Coordinates of C-alpha atoms in Angstrom, one line a residue:
X142 CA 58.6 58.0 26.3
X143 CA 59.5 61.3 28.0
X144 CA 58.7 63.7 25.2
X145 CA 55.1 63.0 24.0
X146 CA 53.9 66.5 23.4
X147 CA 53.3 65.7 19.7
X148 CA 50.7 63.1 20.9
X149 CA 49.0 65.5 23.3
X150 CA 50.7 64.1 26.3
X151 CA 52.2 66.7 28.6
X152 CA 53.8 64.3 31.1
X153 CA 55.2 61.5 29.0
X154 CA 53.5 58.4 27.6
X155 CA 53.7 54.7 26.9
X156 CA 54.1 53.6 23.3
X157 CA 52.2 50.3 22.5
X158 CA 53.1 48.6 19.2
X159 CA 50.8 45.7 18.2
X160 CA 51.0 43.1 15.5
X161 CA 51.9 39.4 15.0
X162 CA 55.4 38.1 15.7
X163 CA 55.6 36.3 12.4
X164 CA 59.1 35.0 12.8
X165 CA 58.5 34.0 16.4
X166 CA 61.7 35.8 17.7
X167 CA 60.0 37.3 20.7
X168 CA 60.0 40.9 19.3
X169 CA 58.0 42.9 16.7
X170 CA 60.1 43.8 13.7
X171 CA 59.1 46.9 11.8
X172 CA 57.5 44.9 9.0
X173 CA 55.4 43.0 11.7
X174 CA 53.9 46.1 13.4
X175 CA 50.2 46.6 12.4
X176 CA 49.7 49.7 14.4
X177 CA 50.9 51.9 17.3
X178 CA 49.0 53.6 20.2
X179 CA 50.2 56.1 22.8
X180 CA 48.8 56.3 26.3
X181 CA 49.4 59.5 28.3
X182 CA 50.7 59.5 31.9
X183 CA 48.7 61.3 34.5
X184 CA 50.0 64.7 35.7
X185 CA 52.3 64.9 38.8
X186 CA 50.9 66.4 41.9
X187 CA 51.9 70.0 43.0
X188 CA 53.6 70.9 46.3
X189 CA 51.1 72.0 48.9
X190 CA 50.9 75.7 49.8
X191 CA 52.5 77.0 53.0
X192 CA 50.1 76.7 55.9
X193 CA 49.2 79.3 58.6
X194 CA 51.5 80.2 61.5
X195 CA 54.6 79.2 59.5
X196 CA 53.6 75.5 59.2
X197 CA 54.6 74.1 55.8
X198 CA 51.8 72.6 53.7
X199 CA 51.9 68.9 53.0
X200 CA 53.4 67.7 49.7
X201 CA 51.0 67.4 46.9
X202 CA 49.7 63.9 45.9
X203 CA 51.3 62.4 42.8
X204 CA 49.3 61.8 39.7
X205 CA 46.0 59.9 40.1
X206 CA 46.1 56.1 40.4
X207 CA 45.0 54.3 37.3
X208 CA 43.4 50.9 36.8
X209 CA 42.8 48.7 33.7
X210 CA 39.5 46.9 33.3
X211 CA 38.1 44.6 30.6
X212 CA 34.5 44.3 29.5
X213 CA 33.5 42.4 26.4
X214 CA 37.0 42.4 25.0
X215 CA 37.3 46.2 25.4
X216 CA 40.1 47.3 27.7
X217 CA 39.9 50.6 29.5
X218 CA 42.6 52.5 31.4
X219 CA 40.8 54.8 33.9
X220 CA 42.5 57.3 36.2
X221 CA 41.2 59.0 39.4
X222 CA 41.7 62.4 37.7
X223 CA 38.9 61.4 35.3
X224 CA 41.0 60.7 32.2
X225 CA 40.6 57.4 30.4
X226 CA 41.5 55.6 27.2
X227 CA 40.0 52.4 25.7
X228 CA 41.2 49.9 23.1
X229 CA 40.0 46.6 21.6
X230 CA 41.9 43.6 22.8
X231 CA 43.6 41.9 19.8
X232 CA 42.1 38.5 18.8
X233 CA 39.2 38.9 21.3
X234 CA 35.5 39.4 20.6
X235 CA 32.5 39.0 22.8
X236 CA 31.1 36.8 20.0
X237 CA 32.2 35.6 16.6
X238 CA 31.6 38.5 14.1
X239 CA 28.9 37.9 11.5
X240 CA 30.3 36.2 8.4
X241 CA 33.5 35.1 10.1
X242 CA 34.9 32.0 11.7
X243 CA 37.0 31.8 14.9
X244 CA 40.5 30.4 14.9
X245 CA 41.3 29.7 18.5
X246 CA 44.7 30.5 20.1
X247 CA 47.2 27.6 19.8
X248 CA 50.4 26.4 18.2
X249 CA 50.2 24.9 14.7
X250 CA 52.4 23.3 12.1
X251 CA 53.5 26.1 9.7
X252 CA 55.4 26.0 6.5
X253 CA 57.1 23.3 4.4
X254 CA 59.0 21.8 6.1
X255 CA 56.9 22.5 9.1
X256 CA 57.8 24.2 12.3
X257 CA 55.6 24.9 15.4
X258 CA 54.2 28.5 15.6
X259 CA 51.9 30.0 18.2
X260 CA 49.1 32.5 17.2
X261 CA 46.5 34.1 19.5
X262 CA 42.8 33.9 18.8
X263 CA 41.7 35.7 15.6
X264 CA 38.7 35.7 13.2
X265 CA 38.7 35.4 9.5
X266 CA 36.0 35.7 6.8
X267 CA 34.2 32.4 6.1
X268 CA 34.3 33.3 2.3
X269 CA 36.4 35.5 0.1
X270 CA 34.9 38.9 -0.4
X271 CA 32.4 38.7 -3.3
X272 CA 32.2 41.0 -6.3
X273 CA 28.7 42.1 -5.2
X274 CA 29.9 43.1 -1.7
X275 CA 32.9 45.0 -3.2
X276 CA 30.7 46.8 -5.8
X277 CA 28.4 47.9 -2.9
X278 CA 31.4 49.5 -1.3
X279 CA 32.3 51.2 -4.6
X280 CA 28.7 52.4 -5.1
X281 CA 28.8 53.8 -1.5
X282 CA 31.9 55.9 -2.4
X283 CA 34.2 54.1 0.1
X284 CA 36.1 51.8 -2.3
X285 CA 37.4 52.0 -5.9
X286 CA 37.6 49.6 -8.8
X287 CA 40.3 50.3 -11.4
X288 CA 40.8 46.7 -12.6
X289 CA 39.9 45.3 -16.0
X290 CA 36.5 46.1 -17.6
X291 CA 37.1 43.8 -20.6
X292 CA 38.6 40.6 -19.4
X293 CA 36.1 37.7 -19.4
X294 CA 37.7 36.6 -16.1
X295 CA 36.6 39.7 -14.3
X296 CA 33.9 39.4 -11.7
X297 CA 33.2 43.1 -10.9
X298 CA 30.0 44.3 -12.5
X299 CA 29.9 41.2 -14.8
X300 CA 26.9 39.3 -13.6
X301 CA 29.0 37.4 -11.0
X302 CA 28.0 39.1 -7.8
X303 CA 28.4 35.8 -5.8
X304 CA 31.9 35.1 -7.2
X305 CA 35.0 36.4 -5.4
X306 CA 36.1 39.9 -6.5
X307 CA 39.3 39.9 -8.6
X308 CA 41.6 42.4 -10.5
X309 CA 42.3 44.3 -7.2
X310 CA 45.7 45.3 -5.9
X311 CA 46.8 45.0 -2.3
X312 CA 45.8 48.6 -1.5
X313 CA 42.3 48.0 -2.7
X314 CA 41.9 45.0 -0.6
X315 CA 43.4 46.7 2.5
X316 CA 41.0 49.7 2.1
X317 CA 38.0 47.5 1.9
X318 CA 38.9 45.6 5.1
X319 CA 39.7 48.8 7.0
X320 CA 36.4 50.3 5.9
X321 CA 34.7 47.2 7.4
X322 CA 36.6 47.4 10.7
X323 CA 38.9 44.6 9.7
X324 CA 42.3 44.0 8.2
X325 CA 44.1 41.6 5.9
X326 CA 45.3 38.4 7.6
X327 CA 49.0 37.7 7.9
X328 CA 50.4 34.7 6.0
X329 CA 50.6 32.8 9.2
X330 CA 47.0 33.5 10.1
X331 CA 45.9 32.6 6.6
X332 CA 47.8 29.3 6.7
X333 CA 46.5 28.3 10.2
X334 CA 42.9 29.2 9.1
X335 CA 43.3 26.9 6.1
X336 CA 45.4 24.2 7.7
X337 CA 44.4 23.8 11.3
X338 CA 46.9 22.4 13.7
X339 CA 47.8 19.1 12.2
X340 CA 50.0 20.1 9.3
X341 CA 47.5 18.9 6.6
X342 CA 48.3 19.4 3.0
X343 CA 44.8 20.7 1.9
X344 CA 42.0 22.3 3.9
X345 CA 40.0 19.1 3.8
X346 CA 42.9 16.8 4.6
X347 CA 45.2 14.6 2.4
X348 CA 42.9 13.5 -0.4
X349 CA 44.1 14.7 -3.8
X350 CA 42.3 17.7 -5.3
X351 CA 39.6 17.1 -8.0
X352 CA 36.7 18.9 -9.5
X353 CA 34.4 18.1 -6.6
X354 CA 36.6 19.8 -4.0
X355 CA 38.3 22.8 -5.6
X356 CA 38.4 25.1 -8.6
X357 CA 41.8 25.1 -10.3
X358 CA 43.0 25.0 -13.9
X359 CA 41.4 22.1 -15.8
X360 CA 39.9 20.8 -12.6
X361 CA 36.8 19.6 -14.4
X362 CA 34.2 21.5 -12.3
X363 CA 31.3 23.2 -14.0
X364 CA 33.1 26.6 -13.8
X365 CA 36.4 25.3 -15.1
X366 CA 38.8 28.0 -16.3
X367 CA 36.9 30.7 -14.4
X368 CA 35.7 31.6 -10.9
X369 CA 33.0 29.7 -9.0
X370 CA 30.5 31.3 -6.6
X371 CA 32.1 31.5 -3.1
X372 CA 31.3 28.4 -1.0
X373 CA 30.4 26.3 -4.0
X374 CA 32.2 23.2 -2.7
X375 CA 29.9 22.7 0.2
X376 CA 28.5 19.2 -0.4
X377 CA 25.2 20.6 -1.7
X378 CA 25.8 21.6 -5.3
X379 CA 25.5 19.0 -8.1
X380 CA 27.9 19.1 -11.1
X381 CA 26.8 18.6 -14.7
X382 CA 27.8 14.9 -14.7
X383 CA 25.5 14.3 -11.7
X384 CA 28.2 14.0 -9.0
X385 CA 27.9 16.2 -5.9
X386 CA 30.5 18.7 -4.7
X387 CA 32.3 17.5 -1.6
X388 CA 32.0 19.6 1.5
X389 CA 35.5 21.1 1.7
X390 CA 35.8 23.7 4.4
X391 CA 39.0 24.2 6.4
X392 CA 39.1 22.8 10.0
X393 CA 37.6 26.1 11.3
X394 CA 34.8 26.3 8.6
X395 CA 36.4 28.7 6.1
X396 CA 35.6 27.9 2.4
X397 CA 37.6 28.4 -0.8
X398 CA 41.0 28.3 0.8
X399 CA 42.3 26.1 -2.0
X400 CA 41.7 27.4 -5.5
X401 CA 39.2 29.9 -7.0
X402 CA 41.3 33.0 -6.5
X403 CA 44.6 33.7 -4.8
X404 CA 44.2 35.8 -1.7
X405 CA 46.2 38.8 -0.7
X406 CA 47.7 38.8 2.8
X407 CA 49.3 41.5 4.9
X408 CA 52.8 39.9 4.9
X409 CA 55.8 41.0 3.0
X410 CA 58.2 38.8 1.1
X411 CA 61.7 38.5 2.7
X412 CA 62.9 41.1 0.2
X413 CA 60.2 43.5 1.3
X414 CA 59.3 43.9 -2.4
X415 CA 56.1 41.8 -2.7
X416 CA 53.0 41.2 -0.6
X417 CA 52.3 37.5 -0.2
X418 CA 49.4 35.6 -1.8
X419 CA 48.0 32.3 -0.7
X420 CA 45.6 29.6 -1.8
X421 CA 46.1 29.0 -5.6
X422 CA 43.4 29.9 -8.1
X423 CA 41.3 28.8 -11.1
X424 CA 44.2 30.0 -13.4
X425 CA 46.8 27.6 -11.9
X426 CA 47.2 23.9 -11.6
X427 CA 46.8 21.9 -8.5
X428 CA 50.4 22.2 -7.5
X429 CA 49.6 25.6 -6.0
X430 CA 46.8 24.4 -3.8
X431 CA 48.7 23.1 -0.7
X432 CA 48.0 25.1 2.4
X433 CA 51.7 26.0 2.7
X434 CA 52.3 27.2 -0.9
X435 CA 53.4 30.8 -1.2
X436 CA 53.3 33.3 -4.1
X437 CA 53.9 37.1 -4.1
X438 CA 53.1 40.1 -6.2
X439 CA 54.0 43.8 -6.0
X440 CA 51.2 45.5 -4.0
X441 CA 50.5 47.9 -6.9
X442 CA 49.7 45.0 -9.2
X443 CA 46.1 45.3 -10.3
X444 CA 46.5 43.3 -13.5
X445 CA 46.5 39.9 -11.8
X446 CA 43.0 38.6 -12.5
X447 CA 43.4 35.5 -10.4
X448 CA 43.8 37.4 -7.0
X449 CA 41.1 38.3 -4.5
X450 CA 41.1 38.5 -0.7
X451 CA 39.3 37.9 2.6
X452 CA 39.5 39.9 5.8
X453 CA 40.6 39.1 9.3
X454 CA 40.0 40.6 12.7

């Protein structure tokens, strides 16, 4: 860009848009851009002054040479004039962030019917955000809760700190993730994290859902018709009838990606009216549990008690 004065760049700049190419068309549409950065050009050199005895001075040297280096997933543009700018490389971390799982770069089978889609490496929370963690953010003055305070389904400040937070809108979820240095996953990221690369129907494979694997309406688990603690279906807990829960993570180790609560994503519906939700919930039957199933709600909707979220990075 030539005129970058509004970004503090006196000599032009480079605009860098970043995001996920959700429709795989080789370009970022407006709805796919997660953020934009501007990197200033160095200043041009000045002509040299006239020398003695009428000898012209040498031309000035053009702006300083610049190099880009990468250390622990932090890229830095450094110029000889001393200016520099750094940014985090998308989908790159020196190590897997605490409480998250890594989803490596690869193509995977997406949608129904399926098509092949490539995504770079990213990280996603191992569990949905809990009511206890969200309340801590509210108590710290960085988040807000304006959902139901009377519904028996609510988890916020209701003795269910280990259950997923619900009755939040898309903006509440986004604010929490941003405060924690993260973001909401796109639909494509969410589906890959739940589904892996083999196009499976459920996070655990092809076996039909039941009350030992997932929490959905009339599933028969001990928390039927309400939320379960996050990670409940880990093969360790015992149900009231003496059977054990089946260990039911996704191929990358993320739990609760089928049932419990719907999860907000950062993606829009094709009409750009709704933000998309994934995963099904305790309030819906098992038909909504497949990894490819999509639902959507207006981002302002805070009255949807079956929706929670998890963050990505």
